[in-house]
PDB file of C-alpha atoms in Angstrom:
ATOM      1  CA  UNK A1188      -5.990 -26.779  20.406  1.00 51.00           C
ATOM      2  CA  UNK A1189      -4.801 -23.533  21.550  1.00 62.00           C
ATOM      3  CA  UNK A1190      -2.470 -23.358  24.871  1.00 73.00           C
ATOM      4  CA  UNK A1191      -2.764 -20.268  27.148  1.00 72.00           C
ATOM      5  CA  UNK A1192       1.436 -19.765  25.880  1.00 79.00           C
ATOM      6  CA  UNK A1193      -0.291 -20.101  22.135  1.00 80.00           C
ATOM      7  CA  UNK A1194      -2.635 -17.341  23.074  1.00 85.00           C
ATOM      8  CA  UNK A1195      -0.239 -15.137  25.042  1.00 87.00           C
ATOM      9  CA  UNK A1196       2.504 -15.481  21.856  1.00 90.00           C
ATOM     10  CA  UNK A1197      -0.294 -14.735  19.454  1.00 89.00           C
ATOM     11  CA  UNK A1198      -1.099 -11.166  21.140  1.00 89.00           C
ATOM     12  CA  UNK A1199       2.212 -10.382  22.033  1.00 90.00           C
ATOM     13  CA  UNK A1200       2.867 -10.383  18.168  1.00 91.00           C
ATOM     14  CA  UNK A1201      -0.217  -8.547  17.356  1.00 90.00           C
ATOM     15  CA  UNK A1202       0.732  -5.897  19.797  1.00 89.00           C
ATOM     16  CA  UNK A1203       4.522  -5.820  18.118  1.00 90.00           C
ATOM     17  CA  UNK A1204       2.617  -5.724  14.765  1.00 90.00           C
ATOM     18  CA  UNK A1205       0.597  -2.934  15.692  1.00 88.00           C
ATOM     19  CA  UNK A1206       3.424  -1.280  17.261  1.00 88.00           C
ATOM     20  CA  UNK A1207       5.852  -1.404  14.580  1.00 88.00           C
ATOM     21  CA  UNK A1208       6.449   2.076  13.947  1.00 87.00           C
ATOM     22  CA  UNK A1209       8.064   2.314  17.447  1.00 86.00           C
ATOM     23  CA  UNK A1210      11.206   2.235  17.657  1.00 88.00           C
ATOM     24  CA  UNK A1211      12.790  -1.102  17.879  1.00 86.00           C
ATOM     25  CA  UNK A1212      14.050  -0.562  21.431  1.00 87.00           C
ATOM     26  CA  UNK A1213      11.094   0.878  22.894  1.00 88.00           C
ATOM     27  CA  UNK A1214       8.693  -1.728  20.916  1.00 89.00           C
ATOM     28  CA  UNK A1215      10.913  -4.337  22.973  1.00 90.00           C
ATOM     29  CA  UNK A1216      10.685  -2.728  26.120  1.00 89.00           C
ATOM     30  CA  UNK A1217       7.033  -2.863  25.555  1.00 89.00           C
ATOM     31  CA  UNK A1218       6.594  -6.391  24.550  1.00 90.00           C
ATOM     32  CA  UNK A1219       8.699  -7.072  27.857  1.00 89.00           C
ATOM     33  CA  UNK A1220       6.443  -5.053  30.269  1.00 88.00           C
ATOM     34  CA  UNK A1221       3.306  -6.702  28.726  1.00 89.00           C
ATOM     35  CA  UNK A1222       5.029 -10.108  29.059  1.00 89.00           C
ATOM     36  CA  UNK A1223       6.129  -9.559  32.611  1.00 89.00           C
ATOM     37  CA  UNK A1224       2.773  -8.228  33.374  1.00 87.00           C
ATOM     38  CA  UNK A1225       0.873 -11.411  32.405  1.00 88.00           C
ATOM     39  CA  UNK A1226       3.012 -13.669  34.219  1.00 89.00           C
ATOM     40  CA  UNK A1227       2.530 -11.103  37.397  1.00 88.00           C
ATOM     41  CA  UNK A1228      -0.983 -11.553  36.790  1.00 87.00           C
ATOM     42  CA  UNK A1229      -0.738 -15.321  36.028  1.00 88.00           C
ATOM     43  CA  UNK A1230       1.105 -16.197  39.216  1.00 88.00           C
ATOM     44  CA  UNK A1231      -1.489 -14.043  41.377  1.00 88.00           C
ATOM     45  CA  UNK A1232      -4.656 -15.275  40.541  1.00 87.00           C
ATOM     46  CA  UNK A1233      -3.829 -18.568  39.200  1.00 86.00           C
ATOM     47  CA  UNK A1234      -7.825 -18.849  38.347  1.00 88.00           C
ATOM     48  CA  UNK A1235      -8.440 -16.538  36.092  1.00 85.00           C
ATOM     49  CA  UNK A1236      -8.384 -17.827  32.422  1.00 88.00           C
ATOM     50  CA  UNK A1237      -5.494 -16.454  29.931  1.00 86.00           C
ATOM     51  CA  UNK A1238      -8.254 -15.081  27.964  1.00 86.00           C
ATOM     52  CA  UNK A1239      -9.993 -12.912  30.964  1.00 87.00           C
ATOM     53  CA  UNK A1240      -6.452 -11.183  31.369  1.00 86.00           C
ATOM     54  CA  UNK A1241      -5.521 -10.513  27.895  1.00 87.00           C
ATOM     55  CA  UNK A1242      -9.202  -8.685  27.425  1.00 87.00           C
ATOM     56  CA  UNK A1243      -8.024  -6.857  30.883  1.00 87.00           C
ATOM     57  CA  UNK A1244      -5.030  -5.466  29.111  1.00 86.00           C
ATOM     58  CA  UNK A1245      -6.506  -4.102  26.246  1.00 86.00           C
ATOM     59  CA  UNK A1246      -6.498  -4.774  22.372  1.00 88.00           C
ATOM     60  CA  UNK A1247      -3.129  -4.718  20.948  1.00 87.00           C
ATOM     61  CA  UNK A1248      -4.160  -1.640  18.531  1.00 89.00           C
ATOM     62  CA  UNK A1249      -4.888   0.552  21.899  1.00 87.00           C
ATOM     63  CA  UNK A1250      -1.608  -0.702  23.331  1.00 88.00           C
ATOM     64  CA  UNK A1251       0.290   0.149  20.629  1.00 87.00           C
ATOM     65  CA  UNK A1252      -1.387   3.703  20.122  1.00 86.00           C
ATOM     66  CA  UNK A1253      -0.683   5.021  23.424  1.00 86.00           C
ATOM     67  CA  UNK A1254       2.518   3.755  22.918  1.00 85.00           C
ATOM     68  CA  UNK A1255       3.195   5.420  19.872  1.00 85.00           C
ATOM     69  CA  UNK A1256       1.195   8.922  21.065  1.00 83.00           C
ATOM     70  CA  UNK A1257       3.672   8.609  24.646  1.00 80.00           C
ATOM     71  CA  UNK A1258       6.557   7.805  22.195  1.00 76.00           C
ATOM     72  CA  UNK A1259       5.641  11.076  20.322  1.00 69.00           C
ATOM     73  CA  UNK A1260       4.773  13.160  23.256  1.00 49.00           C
ATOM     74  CA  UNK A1261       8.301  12.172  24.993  1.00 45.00           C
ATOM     75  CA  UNK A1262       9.962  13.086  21.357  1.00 44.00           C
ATOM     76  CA  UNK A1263       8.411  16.561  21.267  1.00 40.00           C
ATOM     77  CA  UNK A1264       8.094  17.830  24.414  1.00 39.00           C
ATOM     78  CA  UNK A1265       5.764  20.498  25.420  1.00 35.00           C
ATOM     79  CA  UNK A1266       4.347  21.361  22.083  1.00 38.00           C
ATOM     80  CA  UNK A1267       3.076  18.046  21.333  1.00 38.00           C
ATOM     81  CA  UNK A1268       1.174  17.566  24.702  1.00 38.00           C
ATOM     82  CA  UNK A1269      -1.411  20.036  23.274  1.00 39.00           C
ATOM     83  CA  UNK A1270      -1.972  17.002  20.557  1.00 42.00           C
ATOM     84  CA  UNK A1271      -1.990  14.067  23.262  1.00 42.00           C
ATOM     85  CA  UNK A1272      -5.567  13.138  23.090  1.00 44.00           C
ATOM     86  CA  UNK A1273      -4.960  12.531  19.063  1.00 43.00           C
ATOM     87  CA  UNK A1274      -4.221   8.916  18.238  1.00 45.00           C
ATOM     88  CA  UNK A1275      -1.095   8.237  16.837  1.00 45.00           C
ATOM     89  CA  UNK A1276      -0.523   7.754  13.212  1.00 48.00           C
ATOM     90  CA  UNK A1277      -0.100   4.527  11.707  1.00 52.00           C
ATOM     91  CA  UNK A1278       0.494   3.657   8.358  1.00 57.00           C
ATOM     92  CA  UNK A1279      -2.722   1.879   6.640  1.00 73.00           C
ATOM     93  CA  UNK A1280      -1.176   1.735   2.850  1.00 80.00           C
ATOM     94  CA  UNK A1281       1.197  -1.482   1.935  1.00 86.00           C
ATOM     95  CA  UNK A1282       4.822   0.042   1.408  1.00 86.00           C
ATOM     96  CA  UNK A1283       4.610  -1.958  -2.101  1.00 87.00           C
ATOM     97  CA  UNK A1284       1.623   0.466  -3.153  1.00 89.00           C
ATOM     98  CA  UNK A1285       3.492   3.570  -3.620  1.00 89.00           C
ATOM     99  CA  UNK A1286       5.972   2.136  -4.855  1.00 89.00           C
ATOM    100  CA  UNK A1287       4.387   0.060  -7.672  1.00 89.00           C
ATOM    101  CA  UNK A1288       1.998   3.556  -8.091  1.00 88.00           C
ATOM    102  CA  UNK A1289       5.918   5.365  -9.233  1.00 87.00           C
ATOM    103  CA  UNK A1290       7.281   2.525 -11.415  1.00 88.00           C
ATOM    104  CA  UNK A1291       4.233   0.609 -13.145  1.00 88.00           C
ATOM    105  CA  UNK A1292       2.419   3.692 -15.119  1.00 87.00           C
ATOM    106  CA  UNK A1293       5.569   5.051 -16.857  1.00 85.00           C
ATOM    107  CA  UNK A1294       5.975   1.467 -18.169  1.00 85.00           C
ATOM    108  CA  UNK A1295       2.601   1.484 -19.446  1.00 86.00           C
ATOM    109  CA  UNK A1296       2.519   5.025 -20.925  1.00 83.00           C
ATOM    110  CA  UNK A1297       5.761   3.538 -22.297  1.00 81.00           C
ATOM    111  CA  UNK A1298       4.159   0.945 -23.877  1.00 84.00           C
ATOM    112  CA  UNK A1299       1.023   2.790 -25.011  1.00 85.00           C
ATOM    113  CA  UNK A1300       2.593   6.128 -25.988  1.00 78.00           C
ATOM    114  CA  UNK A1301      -0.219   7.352 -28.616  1.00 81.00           C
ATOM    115  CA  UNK A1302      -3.112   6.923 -26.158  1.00 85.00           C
ATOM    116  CA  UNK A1303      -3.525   9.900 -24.117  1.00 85.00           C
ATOM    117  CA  UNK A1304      -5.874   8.762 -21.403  1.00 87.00           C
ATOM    118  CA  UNK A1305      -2.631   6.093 -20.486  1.00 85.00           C
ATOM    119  CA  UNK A1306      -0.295   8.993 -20.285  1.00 82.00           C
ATOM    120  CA  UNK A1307      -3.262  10.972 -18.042  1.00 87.00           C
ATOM    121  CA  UNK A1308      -3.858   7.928 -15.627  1.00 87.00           C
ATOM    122  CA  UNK A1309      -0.009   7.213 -15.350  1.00 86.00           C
ATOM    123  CA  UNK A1310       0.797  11.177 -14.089  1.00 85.00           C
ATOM    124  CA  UNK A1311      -2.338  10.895 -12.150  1.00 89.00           C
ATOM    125  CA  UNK A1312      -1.159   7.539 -10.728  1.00 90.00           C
ATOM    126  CA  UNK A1313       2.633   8.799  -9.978  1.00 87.00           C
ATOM    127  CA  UNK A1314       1.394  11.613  -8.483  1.00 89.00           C
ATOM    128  CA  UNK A1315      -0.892   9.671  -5.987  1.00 90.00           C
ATOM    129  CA  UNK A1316       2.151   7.499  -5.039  1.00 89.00           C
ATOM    130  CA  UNK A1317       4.608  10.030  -4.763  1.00 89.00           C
ATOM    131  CA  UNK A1318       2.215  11.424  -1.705  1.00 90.00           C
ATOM    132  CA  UNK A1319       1.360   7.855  -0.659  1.00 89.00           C
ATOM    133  CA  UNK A1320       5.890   7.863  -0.590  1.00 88.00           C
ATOM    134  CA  UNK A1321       5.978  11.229   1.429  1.00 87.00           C
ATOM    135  CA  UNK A1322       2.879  10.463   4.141  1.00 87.00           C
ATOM    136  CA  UNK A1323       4.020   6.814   4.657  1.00 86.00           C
ATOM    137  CA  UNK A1324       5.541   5.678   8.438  1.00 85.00           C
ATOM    138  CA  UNK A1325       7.718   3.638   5.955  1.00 86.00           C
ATOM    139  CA  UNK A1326      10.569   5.406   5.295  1.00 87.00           C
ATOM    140  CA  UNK A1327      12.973   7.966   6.899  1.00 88.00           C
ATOM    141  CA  UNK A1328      12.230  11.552   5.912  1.00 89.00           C
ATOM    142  CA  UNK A1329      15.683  11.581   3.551  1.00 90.00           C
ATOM    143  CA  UNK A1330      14.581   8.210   2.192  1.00 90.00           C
ATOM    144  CA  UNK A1331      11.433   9.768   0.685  1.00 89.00           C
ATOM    145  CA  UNK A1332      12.758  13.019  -0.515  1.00 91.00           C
ATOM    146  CA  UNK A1333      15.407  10.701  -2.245  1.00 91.00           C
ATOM    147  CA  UNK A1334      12.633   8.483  -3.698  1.00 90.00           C
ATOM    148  CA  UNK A1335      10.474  11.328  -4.683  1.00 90.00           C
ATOM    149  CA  UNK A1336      13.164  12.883  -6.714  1.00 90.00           C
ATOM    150  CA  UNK A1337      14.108   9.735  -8.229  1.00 90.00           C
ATOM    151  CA  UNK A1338      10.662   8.183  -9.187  1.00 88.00           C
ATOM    152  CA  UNK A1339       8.881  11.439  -9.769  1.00 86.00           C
ATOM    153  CA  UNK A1340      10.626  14.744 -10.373  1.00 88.00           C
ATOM    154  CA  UNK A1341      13.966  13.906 -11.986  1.00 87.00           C
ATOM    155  CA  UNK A1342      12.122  11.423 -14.829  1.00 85.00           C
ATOM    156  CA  UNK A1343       9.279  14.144 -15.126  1.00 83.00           C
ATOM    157  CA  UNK A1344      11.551  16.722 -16.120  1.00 85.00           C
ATOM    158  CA  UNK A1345      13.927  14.224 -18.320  1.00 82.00           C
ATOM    159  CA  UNK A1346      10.560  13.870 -20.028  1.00 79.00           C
ATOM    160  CA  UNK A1347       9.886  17.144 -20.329  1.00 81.00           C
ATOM    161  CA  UNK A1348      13.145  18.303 -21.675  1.00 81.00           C
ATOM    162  CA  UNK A1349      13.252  14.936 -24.608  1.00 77.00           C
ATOM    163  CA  UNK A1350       9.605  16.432 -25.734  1.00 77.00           C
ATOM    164  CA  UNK A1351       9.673  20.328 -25.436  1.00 79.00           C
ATOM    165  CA  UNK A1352      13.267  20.666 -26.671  1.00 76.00           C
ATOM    166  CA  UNK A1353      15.281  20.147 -29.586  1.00 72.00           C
ATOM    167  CA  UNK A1354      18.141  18.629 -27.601  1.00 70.00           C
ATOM    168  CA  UNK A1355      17.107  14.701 -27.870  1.00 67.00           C
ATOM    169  CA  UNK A1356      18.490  13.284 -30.787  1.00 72.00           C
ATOM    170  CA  UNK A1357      15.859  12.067 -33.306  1.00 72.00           C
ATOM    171  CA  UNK A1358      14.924   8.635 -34.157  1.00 72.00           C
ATOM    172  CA  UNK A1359      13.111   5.777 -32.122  1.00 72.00           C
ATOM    173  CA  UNK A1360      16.462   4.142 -31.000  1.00 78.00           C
ATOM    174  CA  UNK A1361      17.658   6.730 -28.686  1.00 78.00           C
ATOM    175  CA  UNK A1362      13.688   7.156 -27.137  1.00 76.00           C
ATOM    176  CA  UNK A1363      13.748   3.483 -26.923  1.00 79.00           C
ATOM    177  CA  UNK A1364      17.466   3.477 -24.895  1.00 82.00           C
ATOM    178  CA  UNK A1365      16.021   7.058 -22.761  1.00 82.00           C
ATOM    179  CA  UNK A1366      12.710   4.765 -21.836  1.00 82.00           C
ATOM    180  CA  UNK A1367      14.814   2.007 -20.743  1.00 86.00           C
ATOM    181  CA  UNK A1368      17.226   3.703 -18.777  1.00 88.00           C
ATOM    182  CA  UNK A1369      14.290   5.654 -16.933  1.00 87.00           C
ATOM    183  CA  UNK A1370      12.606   2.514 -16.312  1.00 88.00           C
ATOM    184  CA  UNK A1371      15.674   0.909 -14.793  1.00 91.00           C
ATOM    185  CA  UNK A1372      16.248   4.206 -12.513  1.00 90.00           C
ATOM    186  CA  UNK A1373      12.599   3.482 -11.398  1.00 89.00           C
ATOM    187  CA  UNK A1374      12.939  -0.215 -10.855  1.00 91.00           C
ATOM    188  CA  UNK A1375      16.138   0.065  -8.801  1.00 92.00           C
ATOM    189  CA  UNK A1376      15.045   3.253  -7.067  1.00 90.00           C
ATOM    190  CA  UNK A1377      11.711   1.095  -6.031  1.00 90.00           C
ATOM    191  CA  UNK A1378      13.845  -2.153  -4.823  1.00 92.00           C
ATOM    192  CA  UNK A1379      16.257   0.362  -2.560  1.00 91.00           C
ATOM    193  CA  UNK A1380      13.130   2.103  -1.227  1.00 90.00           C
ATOM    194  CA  UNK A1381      11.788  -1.531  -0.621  1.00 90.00           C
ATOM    195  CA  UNK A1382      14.619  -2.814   0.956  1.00 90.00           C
ATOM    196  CA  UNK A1383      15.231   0.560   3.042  1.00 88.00           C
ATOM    197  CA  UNK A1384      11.420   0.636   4.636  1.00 85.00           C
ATOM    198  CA  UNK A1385      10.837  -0.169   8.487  1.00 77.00           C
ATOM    199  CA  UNK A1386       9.290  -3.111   9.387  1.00 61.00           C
TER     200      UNK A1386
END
C-alpha cells in the first residue's frame, strides 16, 4: 500500500524527470520549493489528503514547463519574453535513437554493398539522425557539431573520395580495413556522445 511519503517521492521524481533539461542547480532548487511547499501545506491543513494537494500543485509536466520557459526567459532576457506564452522544449526522442540512426546503416550498407535500396535507406537513415543529433536537449551545442562531423560528414566524404577518385588503393583488403576503421570511428564517436548526454 502506498504511504502519503510514497506518493509525495513518486511526484517529486516525475517532476525532476520532466524537468531534466534544467539545469541541475535550478532543477534542485525546484524539487526543494515543491518539497517545502507540501510540508507547508501538510502542517496547515492536516485534513486534506496527500492526493488533494499534489492535484493542487499541478502535474509535474506543467511544473516543469514553466520552469523550463522561466529558466529560458531569465537566460535571454528581453527578446525571449515576446516567446513566453510558448511551452518550453523538451526532448521526446531517446538519446540512443540518433545515435543508433548514425552508426547502424553504414554497417548494413557495409554488409550489403551491391543492393542499392540498403545504401538509399542507410543515407536516408543517417541523415534523419544527424538532425535528430542537432535538435536533441541531449547534448551541448559543441557536442553535436562534434558528433555530426564525426558520424556524418567526415565518413560521407571519406566515402566519397575511396569511390570517385583514383586515390584508394585497389583490392578488397584495403576497403575491408577503410570499412572497419569507419565503423570503429562511428562506434566510439556514438559511446562518447552516449556517455556525454544530460540526464
Amino acid at each position: 500500500m502506498k504511504t502519503s511519503a510514497d506518493s509525495v517521492r513518486d511526484y517529486l521524481r516525475a517532476v525532476e524527470r520532466e524537468s531534466s533539461a534544467l539545469p541541475a542547480d535550478r532543477r534542485q532548487e525546484l524539487l526543494a520549493d515543491l518539497a517545502e511547499h507540501i510540508e507547508v501545506t501538510r502542517t496547515e491543513r492536516p485534513d486534506a489528503a496527500i492526493g488533494e494537494i499534489l492535484a493542487e500543485l499541478g502535474d509535474p509536466r506543467t511544473i516543469a514547463a514553466t520552469a523550463l520557459a522561466e529558466a529560458g526567459n531569465g537566460a535571454a532576457g528581453a527578446s525571449a519574453r515576446s516567446g513566453a506564452d510558448a511551452p518550453a522544449r523538451r526532448g521526446k526522442v531517446h538519446p540512443l535513437v540518433p545515435l543508433l540512426m548514425l552508426t547502424l546503416p553504414y554497417l548494413f550498407a557495409t554488409v550489403l554493398p551491391d543492393l542499392p535500396a540498403v545504401q538509399l535507406c542507410s543515407t536516408l537513415f543517417r541523415v534523419i539522425g544527424a538532425v535528430l543529433l542537432g535538435t536533441s536537449v541531449h547534448w551541448t551545442p559543441a557536442q553535436k557539431i562534434i558528433g555530426v562531423l564525426l558520424t556524418a560528414v567526415l565518413p560521407t566524404v571519406a566515402i566519397t573520395i575511396w569511390e570517385e577518385t583514383t586515390v584508394a588503393p585497389a583490392g578488397d583488403t584495403p576497403a575491408l580495413l577503410a570499412n572497419l576503421i569507419t565503423l570503429a570511428l562511428l562506434a566510439g564517436t556514438a559511446a562518447w556522445l552516449w556517455r556525454a548526454r544530460r540526464a
